[in-house]
Amino acid sequence: MPRISEINPETAPEAIQKIIADHLADGHALTAEKRTLLHNAAAFNTVEAGSYALDDELQRLIGKRAADFYEYAISQKNGCLVCSIYFQNLLKKNCIDFENFAFTPKEEILIEYGQAIAENPKHVPEDLMRLMQQTFTEEQLVVITTMGVFMIANNYFNDILNVDPAPVQE
């Protein structure tokens, strides 16, 4: 049971309705997480605009598929039902069985890194960090790690407020 209500797009204040309209016009869906964040425009814009811009940059640097695998690995390790379901549906739509997929070596490293930072960000194994540094540029490492932090924050937000993992409203 969610701990706080979701904004109703039809009865939301005019400023929030504009944010929703712009978000939908950009081709994004209105998830339960977003409807919860919309209680405050600054919270919504910080999390959503920031994460979309960062995810675009991550995809530019490492590719969409690798970014999706990395983000899913973090959500799975965190045990966030909302984000895990989102990525499971995304992978299913692309006919990818995460448990039985032949990942590239880079994807395997990203998945391991995502799981490590989700499990214990203060103790990422040194051998894994060396492998990350050998595989990715410093710019890529900054973007990969920052996106991981955003994913963990999204997961915590969803879990703390018991955001409903219900299907997306288009």
mmCIF file of C-alpha atoms in Angstrom:
data_model
loop_
_atom_site.group_PDB
_atom_site.id
_atom_site.type_symbol
_atom_site.label_atom_id
_atom_site.label_comp_id
_atom_site.label_asym_id
_atom_site.label_seq_id
_atom_site.Cartn_x
_atom_site.Cartn_y
_atom_site.Cartn_z
ATOM 1 C CA MET A 1 0.000 0.000 0.000
ATOM 2 C CA PRO A 2 1.533 3.332 -1.026
ATOM 3 C CA ARG A 3 2.397 5.604 1.885
ATOM 4 C CA ILE A 4 1.347 8.770 0.057
ATOM 5 C CA SER A 5 -1.108 9.417 -2.737
ATOM 6 C CA GLU A 6 -0.319 9.882 -6.382
ATOM 7 C CA ILE A 7 -1.180 13.115 -8.145
ATOM 8 C CA ASN A 8 -4.267 12.847 -10.317
ATOM 9 C CA PRO A 9 -3.205 14.442 -13.615
ATOM 10 C CA GLU A 10 -6.736 15.694 -14.284
ATOM 11 C CA THR A 11 -7.134 17.490 -10.951
ATOM 12 C CA ALA A 12 -3.515 18.536 -10.383
ATOM 13 C CA PRO A 13 -2.654 22.241 -10.129
ATOM 14 C CA GLU A 14 -2.170 23.962 -13.480
ATOM 15 C CA ALA A 15 1.639 24.147 -13.083
ATOM 16 C CA ILE A 16 1.802 20.375 -12.470
ATOM 17 C CA GLN A 17 -0.525 19.709 -15.419
ATOM 18 C CA LYS A 18 1.905 21.651 -17.634
ATOM 19 C CA ILE A 19 4.830 19.540 -16.388
ATOM 20 C CA ILE A 20 2.796 16.396 -17.096
ATOM 21 C CA ALA A 21 1.811 17.600 -20.587
ATOM 22 C CA ASP A 22 5.434 18.464 -21.428
ATOM 23 C CA HIS A 23 6.642 15.128 -20.071
ATOM 24 C CA LEU A 24 4.107 13.177 -22.110
ATOM 25 C CA ALA A 25 4.821 15.314 -25.196
ATOM 26 C CA ASP A 26 8.485 14.318 -24.870
ATOM 27 C CA GLY A 27 7.351 10.700 -25.271
ATOM 28 C CA HIS A 28 7.676 9.647 -21.633
ATOM 29 C CA ALA A 29 5.114 7.631 -19.713
ATOM 30 C CA LEU A 30 3.542 8.739 -16.460
ATOM 31 C CA THR A 31 4.499 6.051 -13.945
ATOM 32 C CA ALA A 32 3.357 5.731 -10.342
ATOM 33 C CA GLU A 33 6.786 6.993 -9.253
ATOM 34 C CA LYS A 34 6.348 10.112 -11.367
ATOM 35 C CA ARG A 35 2.778 10.677 -10.164
ATOM 36 C CA THR A 36 4.146 10.473 -6.612
ATOM 37 C CA LEU A 37 7.057 12.834 -7.316
ATOM 38 C CA LEU A 38 4.618 15.329 -8.850
ATOM 39 C CA HIS A 39 3.564 16.432 -5.384
ATOM 40 C CA ASN A 40 6.457 18.857 -5.867
ATOM 41 C CA ALA A 41 7.709 20.274 -9.181
ATOM 42 C CA ALA A 42 11.309 20.667 -7.988
ATOM 43 C CA ALA A 43 11.448 17.052 -6.778
ATOM 44 C CA PHE A 44 9.977 15.811 -10.043
ATOM 45 C CA ASN A 45 12.271 17.924 -12.211
ATOM 46 C CA THR A 46 15.363 17.003 -10.214
ATOM 47 C CA VAL A 47 14.766 13.288 -10.386
ATOM 48 C CA GLU A 48 13.150 12.991 -13.795
ATOM 49 C CA ALA A 49 14.896 15.671 -15.884
ATOM 50 C CA GLY A 50 18.204 14.813 -14.267
ATOM 51 C CA SER A 51 17.886 11.076 -14.748
ATOM 52 C CA TYR A 52 16.663 11.352 -18.356
ATOM 53 C CA ALA A 53 19.529 13.663 -19.299
ATOM 54 C CA LEU A 54 22.010 11.409 -17.542
ATOM 55 C CA ASP A 55 20.556 8.252 -19.088
ATOM 56 C CA ASP A 56 20.821 9.834 -22.555
ATOM 57 C CA GLU A 57 24.478 10.561 -21.849
ATOM 58 C CA LEU A 58 25.061 7.038 -20.517
ATOM 59 C CA GLN A 59 23.492 5.555 -23.644
ATOM 60 C CA ARG A 60 25.637 7.800 -25.832
ATOM 61 C CA LEU A 61 28.778 6.622 -24.063
ATOM 62 C CA ILE A 62 28.112 2.893 -23.618
ATOM 63 C CA GLY A 63 25.008 2.072 -25.675
ATOM 64 C CA LYS A 64 21.353 1.603 -24.781
ATOM 65 C CA ARG A 65 21.469 -2.133 -24.224
ATOM 66 C CA ALA A 66 24.452 -1.930 -21.858
ATOM 67 C CA ALA A 67 22.812 0.968 -19.989
ATOM 68 C CA ASP A 68 19.570 -0.994 -19.588
ATOM 69 C CA PHE A 69 21.418 -4.067 -18.299
ATOM 70 C CA TYR A 70 23.403 -1.943 -15.838
ATOM 71 C CA GLU A 71 20.329 -0.147 -14.502
ATOM 72 C CA TYR A 72 18.370 -3.386 -14.223
ATOM 73 C CA ALA A 73 21.210 -5.066 -12.320
ATOM 74 C CA ILE A 74 21.155 -2.229 -9.779
ATOM 75 C CA SER A 75 17.383 -2.425 -9.342
ATOM 76 C CA GLN A 76 17.484 -6.193 -8.973
ATOM 77 C CA LYS A 77 20.269 -6.079 -6.392
ATOM 78 C CA ASN A 78 18.446 -3.329 -4.469
ATOM 79 C CA GLY A 79 15.294 -5.413 -4.622
ATOM 80 C CA CYS A 80 13.254 -2.469 -5.913
ATOM 81 C CA LEU A 81 10.046 -3.960 -7.259
ATOM 82 C CA VAL A 82 9.001 -0.829 -9.199
ATOM 83 C CA CYS A 83 12.255 -0.446 -11.149
ATOM 84 C CA SER A 84 12.812 -4.198 -11.535
ATOM 85 C CA ILE A 85 9.374 -4.616 -13.105
ATOM 86 C CA TYR A 86 10.019 -1.652 -15.389
ATOM 87 C CA PHE A 87 13.274 -3.168 -16.677
ATOM 88 C CA GLN A 88 11.850 -6.708 -16.847
ATOM 89 C CA ASN A 89 9.103 -5.388 -19.132
ATOM 90 C CA LEU A 90 11.646 -3.452 -21.199
ATOM 91 C CA LEU A 91 13.867 -6.522 -21.606
ATOM 92 C CA LYS A 92 10.882 -8.762 -22.381
ATOM 93 C CA LYS A 93 9.764 -6.277 -25.042
ATOM 94 C CA ASN A 94 13.231 -6.706 -26.607
ATOM 95 C CA CYS A 95 13.057 -10.524 -26.274
ATOM 96 C CA ILE A 96 15.902 -10.627 -23.730
ATOM 97 C CA ASP A 97 15.943 -13.172 -20.914
ATOM 98 C CA PHE A 98 18.342 -11.540 -18.444
ATOM 99 C CA GLU A 99 19.013 -14.820 -16.609
ATOM 100 C CA ASN A 100 20.009 -16.718 -19.774
ATOM 101 C CA PHE A 101 21.510 -14.040 -21.988
ATOM 102 C CA ALA A 102 24.997 -14.057 -23.542
ATOM 103 C CA PHE A 103 26.318 -10.684 -22.373
ATOM 104 C CA THR A 104 29.364 -9.045 -23.908
ATOM 105 C CA PRO A 105 32.405 -8.779 -21.619
ATOM 106 C CA LYS A 106 31.711 -5.039 -21.118
ATOM 107 C CA GLU A 107 28.092 -5.753 -20.218
ATOM 108 C CA GLU A 108 29.209 -8.386 -17.704
ATOM 109 C CA ILE A 109 31.551 -5.874 -16.049
ATOM 110 C CA LEU A 110 28.783 -3.235 -15.932
ATOM 111 C CA ILE A 111 26.336 -5.705 -14.396
ATOM 112 C CA GLU A 112 28.876 -6.724 -11.765
ATOM 113 C CA TYR A 113 29.677 -3.061 -11.026
ATOM 114 C CA GLY A 114 25.975 -2.177 -10.762
ATOM 115 C CA GLN A 115 25.396 -5.048 -8.354
ATOM 116 C CA ALA A 116 28.463 -4.099 -6.309
ATOM 117 C CA ILE A 117 27.508 -0.454 -5.861
ATOM 118 C CA ALA A 118 23.924 -1.435 -5.022
ATOM 119 C CA GLU A 119 25.099 -3.964 -2.462
ATOM 120 C CA ASN A 120 27.715 -1.841 -0.719
ATOM 121 C CA PRO A 121 28.935 1.396 -2.323
ATOM 122 C CA LYS A 122 31.660 1.803 0.314
ATOM 123 C CA HIS A 123 33.269 -1.512 -0.544
ATOM 124 C CA VAL A 124 33.372 -1.982 -4.307
ATOM 125 C CA PRO A 125 36.069 -4.635 -4.805
ATOM 126 C CA GLU A 126 39.419 -3.179 -5.899
ATOM 127 C CA ASP A 127 39.832 -5.758 -8.677
ATOM 128 C CA LEU A 128 36.435 -4.741 -10.079
ATOM 129 C CA MET A 129 37.380 -1.046 -9.929
ATOM 130 C CA ARG A 130 40.650 -1.785 -11.746
ATOM 131 C CA LEU A 131 38.699 -3.677 -14.403
ATOM 132 C CA MET A 132 36.278 -0.754 -14.739
ATOM 133 C CA GLN A 133 39.226 1.659 -15.094
ATOM 134 C CA GLN A 134 40.816 -0.549 -17.747
ATOM 135 C CA THR A 135 37.546 -0.889 -19.664
ATOM 136 C CA PHE A 136 36.049 2.592 -19.475
ATOM 137 C CA THR A 137 37.361 6.134 -19.731
ATOM 138 C CA GLU A 138 37.234 8.428 -16.728
ATOM 139 C CA GLU A 139 34.334 10.300 -18.304
ATOM 140 C CA GLN A 140 32.458 7.030 -18.795
ATOM 141 C CA LEU A 141 33.185 6.009 -15.193
ATOM 142 C CA VAL A 142 31.791 9.296 -13.903
ATOM 143 C CA VAL A 143 28.584 8.945 -15.939
ATOM 144 C CA ILE A 144 28.196 5.218 -15.171
ATOM 145 C CA THR A 145 28.628 5.812 -11.449
ATOM 146 C CA THR A 146 26.372 8.874 -11.383
ATOM 147 C CA MET A 147 23.620 6.953 -13.179
ATOM 148 C CA GLY A 148 24.057 4.167 -10.629
ATOM 149 C CA VAL A 149 23.568 6.677 -7.826
ATOM 150 C CA PHE A 150 20.387 7.951 -9.527
ATOM 151 C CA MET A 151 19.091 4.388 -9.863
ATOM 152 C CA ILE A 152 19.765 3.674 -6.195
ATOM 153 C CA ALA A 153 18.022 6.929 -5.228
ATOM 154 C CA ASN A 154 15.002 6.024 -7.397
ATOM 155 C CA ASN A 155 14.920 2.571 -5.830
ATOM 156 C CA TYR A 156 15.031 4.004 -2.310
ATOM 157 C CA PHE A 157 12.323 6.558 -3.120
ATOM 158 C CA ASN A 158 10.032 3.838 -4.464
ATOM 159 C CA ASP A 159 10.709 1.478 -1.562
ATOM 160 C CA ILE A 160 10.456 4.062 1.227
ATOM 161 C CA LEU A 161 7.130 5.401 -0.037
ATOM 162 C CA ASN A 162 5.831 1.977 -1.183
ATOM 163 C CA VAL A 163 5.195 3.308 -4.677
ATOM 164 C CA ASP A 164 2.793 1.074 -6.543
ATOM 165 C CA PRO A 165 4.512 -1.089 -9.182
ATOM 166 C CA ALA A 166 1.298 -1.028 -11.253
ATOM 167 C CA PRO A 167 1.480 -0.723 -15.034
ATOM 168 C CA VAL A 168 2.332 2.629 -16.582
ATOM 169 C CA GLN A 169 -0.423 5.083 -17.469
ATOM 170 C CA GLU A 170 0.039 6.386 -20.985
#
